[in-house]
Amino acid sequence: MTTELELRNDHLAVQLTPDRGADITALTDARTGAQLLYRTPWADSAQPGPWAPESRQSWQALYQGGWQLLCPNAGDASNVAGGTWGFHGEACLLRWKVDESTSDSATLSVRLSQAPLRIRRQVVLDGSVLKVADTFHNESPDPVSVAIVHHPAFGAPLVTPGARIASGAQKLTVDPTSGPVVEAGATLAWPVSELSTLPPGGPGQATLAYFGDFTEHWVSITSADGDLGVAMAWNGDVLPNAWLWFEGNATPGLPWYRTEYVFAAEPASTIPAGGVEQARANGGNLVEIAPRGSVSTAVCLAVHHDSRPVTGMDLTGRITFERDDR
């Protein structure tokens, strides 16, 4: 059984799984009792298994929902450095060490096996704000190029048909493999009406796309009734993009069987979501970490109960709203 570490204050409760990727598996709003992160229907029976090159189906079978850190790979398994980096990388599969913890903060660390990286993670609750800071240190005398993606997925009651999506992005590029909510391969000005208000779900209601050209790096989700919302901001120097994943009771066969309604906005170093091998071949952006060097990411998530449209957020957790006169 996976061991959990709980952080809590008067506004939020967070569960992490140090022995499985330091995943954030639950984020609960104290005011409403709402669990904000998506959880798969097989989460209670999912068990970690060995890393394998042909790893997409294995990863999905073990996927519990929540919020993962994808590194050194994100997307399809890739041939790298004489070996294979598995689907979505190994950081979210390994056992992390808890270095320090208090009631509302924790510091964790891990050394990857497939890349020469040591990762240090700080998770802090600050009022209604969750702050996640990761530092990636290259222990090799050679540079290493990796993908880094934060993979938070959200479900009901926050994500239901009619939920509103806003962002500091100016464009949305649809993956060529995406479903027909919007035209596959298209590049569109954001907001896109078919996705800025989530559709009712059903056949064809699935999308993989990429937010880009950010004026400010933030995304928000507001529930259909306006009573609950989250906004995320992140450092765009290392994470210049964000993946958009929407599954609206659409995909037949495993693992979804047209049963799941999920939305994810994923701060990302690299697009498209085809793995580092494809990104390198197509000139995609990878994070190059210098010999013995480090890079850091910061992601900030704030929970709110304001029905007004969100117009921005910063890394302190301050959200701005339309007609904000505070």
Short mmCIF file of C-alpha atoms in Angstrom, two decimals:
data_model
loop_
_atom_site.label_atom_id
_atom_site.label_comp_id
_atom_site.label_asym_id
_atom_site.label_seq_id
_atom_site.Cartn_x
_atom_site.Cartn_y
_atom_site.Cartn_z
CA MET A 1 0.00 0.00 0.00
CA THR A 2 1.33 3.43 -0.94
CA THR A 3 2.40 5.57 2.03
CA GLU A 4 0.97 9.09 2.08
CA LEU A 5 2.26 12.31 3.56
CA GLU A 6 -0.41 14.86 4.47
CA LEU A 7 0.05 18.64 4.70
CA ARG A 8 -2.76 20.77 6.06
CA ASN A 9 -3.73 24.30 7.07
CA ASP A 10 -7.04 26.10 7.58
CA HIS A 11 -7.61 26.41 3.82
CA LEU A 12 -6.18 23.33 2.10
CA ALA A 13 -5.21 19.72 2.68
CA VAL A 14 -2.67 18.02 0.41
CA GLN A 15 -1.67 14.37 0.15
CA LEU A 16 1.66 13.32 -1.36
CA THR A 17 3.03 9.84 -2.06
CA PRO A 18 6.80 9.90 -1.39
CA ASP A 19 7.25 6.26 -2.40
CA ARG A 20 5.57 6.85 -5.75
CA GLY A 21 7.00 9.89 -7.49
CA ALA A 22 6.21 12.43 -4.75
CA ASP A 23 2.88 12.71 -6.59
CA ILE A 24 0.30 15.09 -5.21
CA THR A 25 -2.64 12.70 -5.11
CA ALA A 26 -5.24 14.87 -3.41
CA LEU A 27 -5.89 18.58 -2.95
CA THR A 28 -8.90 19.36 -0.79
CA ASP A 29 -10.55 22.74 -0.32
CA ALA A 30 -11.39 23.09 3.39
CA ARG A 31 -14.23 25.54 2.80
CA THR A 32 -16.28 23.22 0.57
CA GLY A 33 -14.68 19.83 1.21
CA ALA A 34 -14.18 19.50 -2.56
CA GLN A 35 -11.36 17.28 -3.81
CA LEU A 36 -9.98 19.22 -6.77
CA LEU A 37 -7.64 16.76 -8.46
CA TYR A 38 -8.89 13.98 -10.71
CA ARG A 39 -8.68 10.42 -9.39
CA THR A 40 -8.92 7.37 -11.64
CA PRO A 41 -11.56 4.74 -10.85
CA TRP A 42 -8.75 2.15 -10.52
CA ALA A 43 -6.61 4.30 -8.19
CA ASP A 44 -7.18 2.11 -5.12
CA SER A 45 -5.95 -1.02 -6.90
CA ALA A 46 -3.07 0.55 -8.88
CA GLN A 47 0.30 -0.72 -7.73
CA PRO A 48 3.78 0.42 -8.81
CA GLY A 49 5.60 -1.92 -11.15
CA PRO A 50 9.02 -2.10 -12.81
CA TRP A 51 10.07 0.53 -15.32
CA ALA A 52 9.83 -0.87 -18.87
CA PRO A 53 10.73 0.52 -22.32
CA GLU A 54 7.24 -0.22 -23.70
CA SER A 55 5.71 1.69 -20.86
CA ARG A 56 2.64 3.69 -22.01
CA GLN A 57 0.10 1.00 -21.12
CA SER A 58 1.92 0.19 -17.89
CA TRP A 59 1.99 3.88 -16.90
CA GLN A 60 -1.71 4.26 -17.60
CA ALA A 61 -2.56 1.13 -15.63
CA LEU A 62 -0.70 2.59 -12.63
CA TYR A 63 -2.05 6.12 -13.09
CA GLN A 64 -4.00 7.26 -10.04
CA GLY A 65 -4.76 10.77 -11.22
CA GLY A 66 -3.47 13.74 -9.26
CA TRP A 67 -0.35 15.74 -10.09
CA GLN A 68 2.87 14.15 -11.40
CA LEU A 69 6.30 15.51 -12.26
CA LEU A 70 7.35 14.21 -15.69
CA CYS A 71 11.14 14.05 -16.13
CA PRO A 72 13.51 13.30 -17.85
CA ASN A 73 10.96 12.34 -20.52
CA ALA A 74 7.41 13.51 -21.18
CA GLY A 75 5.32 11.64 -23.71
CA ASP A 76 6.31 8.60 -25.74
CA ALA A 77 9.22 6.37 -24.75
CA SER A 78 12.43 7.66 -26.34
CA ASN A 79 15.83 6.25 -27.24
CA VAL A 80 18.42 8.27 -25.33
CA ALA A 81 22.07 7.76 -24.34
CA GLY A 82 22.19 4.13 -25.38
CA GLY A 83 18.99 3.22 -23.56
CA THR A 84 15.30 4.08 -23.34
CA TRP A 85 13.55 6.72 -21.29
CA GLY A 86 10.07 5.37 -20.61
CA PHE A 87 6.68 6.96 -21.22
CA HIS A 88 6.42 10.12 -19.08
CA GLY A 89 9.82 9.46 -17.51
CA GLU A 90 10.83 7.93 -14.22
CA ALA A 91 10.58 10.78 -11.71
CA CYS A 92 6.89 9.99 -11.16
CA LEU A 93 7.59 6.28 -10.58
CA LEU A 94 10.54 6.28 -8.18
CA ARG A 95 10.61 6.33 -4.38
CA TRP A 96 11.50 9.79 -3.04
CA LYS A 97 13.12 10.52 0.31
CA VAL A 98 11.36 12.83 2.76
CA ASP A 99 14.14 15.13 3.95
CA GLU A 100 12.01 17.40 6.13
CA SER A 101 8.32 17.82 6.91
CA THR A 102 6.05 19.97 9.05
CA SER A 103 2.28 20.22 9.23
CA ASP A 104 2.16 22.49 6.17
CA SER A 105 5.42 21.91 4.26
CA ALA A 106 7.75 19.17 3.06
CA THR A 107 11.09 18.80 1.32
CA LEU A 108 11.70 15.63 -0.71
CA SER A 109 14.49 14.41 -2.99
CA VAL A 110 15.31 11.66 -5.47
CA ARG A 111 18.20 10.56 -7.69
CA LEU A 112 17.04 9.36 -11.10
CA SER A 113 18.49 6.16 -12.54
CA GLN A 114 18.03 6.80 -16.27
CA ALA A 115 19.44 10.35 -16.20
CA PRO A 116 22.18 11.86 -13.99
CA LEU A 117 19.76 14.12 -12.15
CA ARG A 118 19.12 14.68 -8.47
CA ILE A 119 15.80 16.45 -7.88
CA ARG A 120 14.90 18.40 -4.75
CA ARG A 121 11.24 19.33 -4.20
CA GLN A 122 9.72 21.79 -1.74
CA VAL A 123 5.95 21.74 -1.19
CA VAL A 124 4.48 24.54 0.92
CA LEU A 125 0.95 25.54 1.89
CA ASP A 126 0.54 29.30 2.28
CA GLY A 127 -3.08 30.11 3.08
CA SER A 128 -5.16 29.05 0.07
CA VAL A 129 -2.01 28.71 -2.07
CA LEU A 130 0.01 25.58 -2.82
CA LYS A 131 3.62 26.23 -3.89
CA VAL A 132 5.74 23.53 -5.53
CA ALA A 133 9.42 24.27 -6.26
CA ASP A 134 11.72 21.72 -7.91
CA THR A 135 15.47 21.96 -8.48
CA PHE A 136 17.13 19.65 -11.01
CA HIS A 137 20.88 19.18 -10.47
CA ASN A 138 23.03 17.49 -13.11
CA GLU A 139 25.64 15.33 -11.38
CA SER A 140 27.46 14.52 -14.63
CA PRO A 141 30.49 16.33 -16.11
CA ASP A 142 28.51 16.35 -19.38
CA PRO A 143 25.43 18.41 -20.24
CA VAL A 144 22.09 16.63 -20.25
CA SER A 145 18.94 17.59 -22.16
CA VAL A 146 15.57 16.66 -20.65
CA ALA A 147 11.88 17.45 -20.73
CA ILE A 148 10.17 18.79 -17.60
CA VAL A 149 6.38 18.82 -17.39
CA HIS A 150 4.03 19.25 -14.43
CA HIS A 151 1.00 17.00 -14.94
CA PRO A 152 -1.91 18.12 -12.71
CA ALA A 153 -5.32 16.75 -13.77
CA PHE A 154 -8.61 18.07 -12.38
CA GLY A 155 -12.03 16.45 -12.04
CA ALA A 156 -15.50 17.00 -10.61
CA PRO A 157 -16.83 19.05 -8.90
CA LEU A 158 -14.40 21.62 -10.34
CA VAL A 159 -14.34 20.15 -13.85
CA THR A 160 -17.77 19.45 -15.32
CA PRO A 161 -19.47 20.57 -18.53
CA GLY A 162 -19.63 24.37 -18.53
CA ALA A 163 -16.45 24.90 -16.49
CA ARG A 164 -14.58 28.00 -17.70
CA ILE A 165 -10.92 27.93 -18.79
CA ALA A 166 -8.83 31.11 -19.00
CA SER A 167 -5.14 31.66 -19.65
CA GLY A 168 -2.42 34.18 -20.28
CA ALA A 169 -1.70 32.33 -23.55
CA GLN A 170 -2.40 33.96 -26.90
CA LYS A 171 -2.56 30.81 -29.01
CA LEU A 172 -3.53 27.16 -28.87
CA THR A 173 -1.89 24.59 -31.15
CA VAL A 174 -3.81 21.34 -31.52
CA ASP A 175 -1.83 18.12 -31.67
CA PRO A 176 -2.12 16.32 -35.04
CA THR A 177 -3.33 13.19 -33.22
CA SER A 178 -6.04 15.04 -31.29
CA GLY A 179 -9.76 14.34 -31.30
CA PRO A 180 -12.21 16.52 -33.27
CA VAL A 181 -13.29 19.04 -30.62
CA VAL A 182 -11.22 21.46 -32.68
CA GLU A 183 -9.37 20.78 -35.93
CA ALA A 184 -6.35 18.50 -35.46
CA GLY A 185 -3.09 20.29 -36.24
CA ALA A 186 -4.67 23.75 -36.22
CA THR A 187 -3.11 26.80 -34.56
CA LEU A 188 -5.81 29.07 -33.17
CA ALA A 189 -6.01 32.33 -31.26
CA TRP A 190 -6.87 31.76 -27.61
CA PRO A 191 -9.53 31.78 -26.23
CA VAL A 192 -11.08 29.01 -28.33
CA SER A 193 -14.82 28.85 -27.72
CA GLU A 194 -14.99 25.04 -27.95
CA LEU A 195 -12.60 24.72 -25.00
CA SER A 196 -12.76 27.96 -23.02
CA THR A 197 -16.12 26.62 -21.82
CA LEU A 198 -15.88 22.85 -21.50
CA PRO A 199 -18.27 20.93 -23.76
CA PRO A 200 -20.87 18.39 -22.59
CA GLY A 201 -18.78 15.34 -23.40
CA GLY A 202 -19.47 12.32 -25.56
CA PRO A 203 -18.06 10.91 -28.80
CA GLY A 204 -15.30 13.10 -30.20
CA GLN A 205 -14.96 15.17 -27.03
CA ALA A 206 -11.24 14.67 -26.38
CA THR A 207 -8.36 17.03 -27.10
CA LEU A 208 -4.60 17.26 -26.76
CA ALA A 209 -3.29 20.75 -27.48
CA TYR A 210 -0.64 23.24 -26.40
CA PHE A 211 -0.97 26.74 -24.97
CA GLY A 212 1.70 29.11 -26.27
CA ASP A 213 2.75 32.74 -26.75
CA PHE A 214 2.04 33.62 -23.12
CA THR A 215 1.91 37.25 -22.07
CA GLU A 216 1.97 35.86 -18.51
CA HIS A 217 2.29 32.20 -17.59
CA TRP A 218 -0.98 31.28 -15.92
CA VAL A 219 -4.10 29.15 -16.45
CA SER A 220 -7.35 29.09 -14.48
CA ILE A 221 -10.33 26.75 -14.16
CA THR A 222 -13.63 27.98 -12.71
CA SER A 223 -16.51 25.60 -12.00
CA ALA A 224 -19.67 25.85 -14.07
CA ASP A 225 -21.61 27.34 -11.13
CA GLY A 226 -18.80 29.82 -10.35
CA ASP A 227 -18.53 28.69 -6.71
CA LEU A 228 -15.07 27.13 -6.97
CA GLY A 229 -11.91 27.87 -8.93
CA VAL A 230 -8.20 27.22 -9.18
CA ALA A 231 -5.51 29.23 -10.90
CA MET A 232 -1.92 28.20 -11.59
CA ALA A 233 1.15 30.29 -12.39
CA TRP A 234 4.68 29.11 -13.17
CA ASN A 235 8.11 30.30 -14.25
CA GLY A 236 8.10 30.61 -18.02
CA ASP A 237 11.88 30.66 -18.46
CA VAL A 238 12.12 26.88 -17.99
CA LEU A 239 8.45 26.08 -18.70
CA PRO A 240 7.48 28.31 -21.66
CA ASN A 241 4.43 26.25 -22.70
CA ALA A 242 1.52 24.30 -21.24
CA TRP A 243 -0.14 21.13 -22.46
CA LEU A 244 -3.94 21.01 -22.52
CA TRP A 245 -5.51 17.57 -22.09
CA PHE A 246 -9.26 17.12 -22.12
CA GLU A 247 -11.03 13.77 -21.91
CA GLY A 248 -14.81 14.21 -22.07
CA ASN A 249 -16.29 10.69 -21.82
CA ALA A 250 -15.02 10.25 -25.36
CA THR A 251 -12.25 7.67 -25.73
CA PRO A 252 -13.37 4.05 -26.20
CA GLY A 253 -11.19 1.19 -25.07
CA LEU A 254 -8.49 1.17 -22.44
CA PRO A 255 -7.94 2.86 -20.18
CA TRP A 256 -10.86 5.31 -20.37
CA TYR A 257 -13.74 3.27 -21.82
CA ARG A 258 -15.68 6.53 -22.26
CA THR A 259 -16.21 6.78 -18.48
CA GLU A 260 -13.99 9.75 -17.51
CA TYR A 261 -14.35 13.54 -17.65
CA VAL A 262 -10.98 15.20 -16.97
CA PHE A 263 -9.20 18.48 -17.76
CA ALA A 264 -5.47 19.09 -17.32
CA ALA A 265 -3.36 22.21 -17.83
CA GLU A 266 0.29 21.17 -17.65
CA PRO A 267 3.18 23.67 -17.43
CA ALA A 268 5.76 22.29 -19.86
CA SER A 269 9.26 22.82 -21.14
CA THR A 270 8.64 20.88 -24.30
CA ILE A 271 6.08 20.47 -27.08
CA PRO A 272 4.69 18.39 -28.65
CA ALA A 273 3.93 15.54 -26.24
CA GLY A 274 5.85 12.94 -28.25
CA GLY A 275 8.84 12.41 -25.98
CA VAL A 276 12.35 13.86 -26.03
CA GLU A 277 13.42 11.86 -29.08
CA GLN A 278 10.68 13.40 -31.22
CA ALA A 279 11.27 16.85 -29.73
CA ARG A 280 14.98 16.70 -30.56
CA ALA A 281 14.26 15.54 -34.13
CA ASN A 282 11.74 18.34 -34.68
CA GLY A 283 13.68 21.14 -33.02
CA GLY A 284 11.43 21.17 -29.95
CA ASN A 285 12.49 22.92 -26.79
CA LEU A 286 14.36 20.74 -24.29
CA VAL A 287 15.91 21.89 -21.03
CA GLU A 288 19.70 21.68 -21.25
CA ILE A 289 21.32 21.44 -17.84
CA ALA A 290 25.00 22.32 -17.82
CA PRO A 291 27.67 20.01 -16.38
CA ARG A 292 27.27 20.04 -12.58
CA GLY A 293 24.61 22.72 -13.13
CA SER A 294 21.03 23.17 -11.97
CA VAL A 295 17.71 24.54 -13.16
CA SER A 296 14.59 25.21 -11.12
CA THR A 297 10.85 25.35 -11.67
CA ALA A 298 8.18 26.98 -9.56
CA VAL A 299 4.46 26.24 -9.86
CA CYS A 300 1.92 28.03 -7.70
CA LEU A 301 -1.74 26.95 -7.40
CA ALA A 302 -4.37 29.03 -5.65
CA VAL A 303 -7.95 28.08 -4.77
CA HIS A 304 -10.67 30.73 -4.84
CA HIS A 305 -14.45 31.18 -4.53
CA ASP A 306 -14.98 34.16 -6.81
CA SER A 307 -17.30 33.78 -9.80
CA ARG A 308 -15.72 36.68 -11.71
CA PRO A 309 -13.54 35.82 -14.74
CA VAL A 310 -9.88 35.39 -13.85
CA THR A 311 -7.58 37.83 -15.68
CA GLY A 312 -4.20 36.91 -14.20
CA MET A 313 -2.11 35.33 -11.47
CA ASP A 314 1.45 35.67 -10.25
CA LEU A 315 3.90 33.41 -8.44
CA THR A 316 2.96 34.84 -5.04
CA GLY A 317 -0.50 33.32 -5.54
CA ARG A 318 -2.33 36.61 -6.09
CA ILE A 319 -5.20 36.21 -8.55
CA THR A 320 -6.68 39.16 -10.42
CA PHE A 321 -10.27 39.17 -11.57
CA GLU A 322 -12.30 41.11 -14.09
CA ARG A 323 -13.47 44.37 -12.48
CA ASP A 324 -11.06 43.71 -9.62
CA ASP A 325 -11.18 46.86 -7.50
CA ARG A 326 -9.37 45.51 -4.43
#
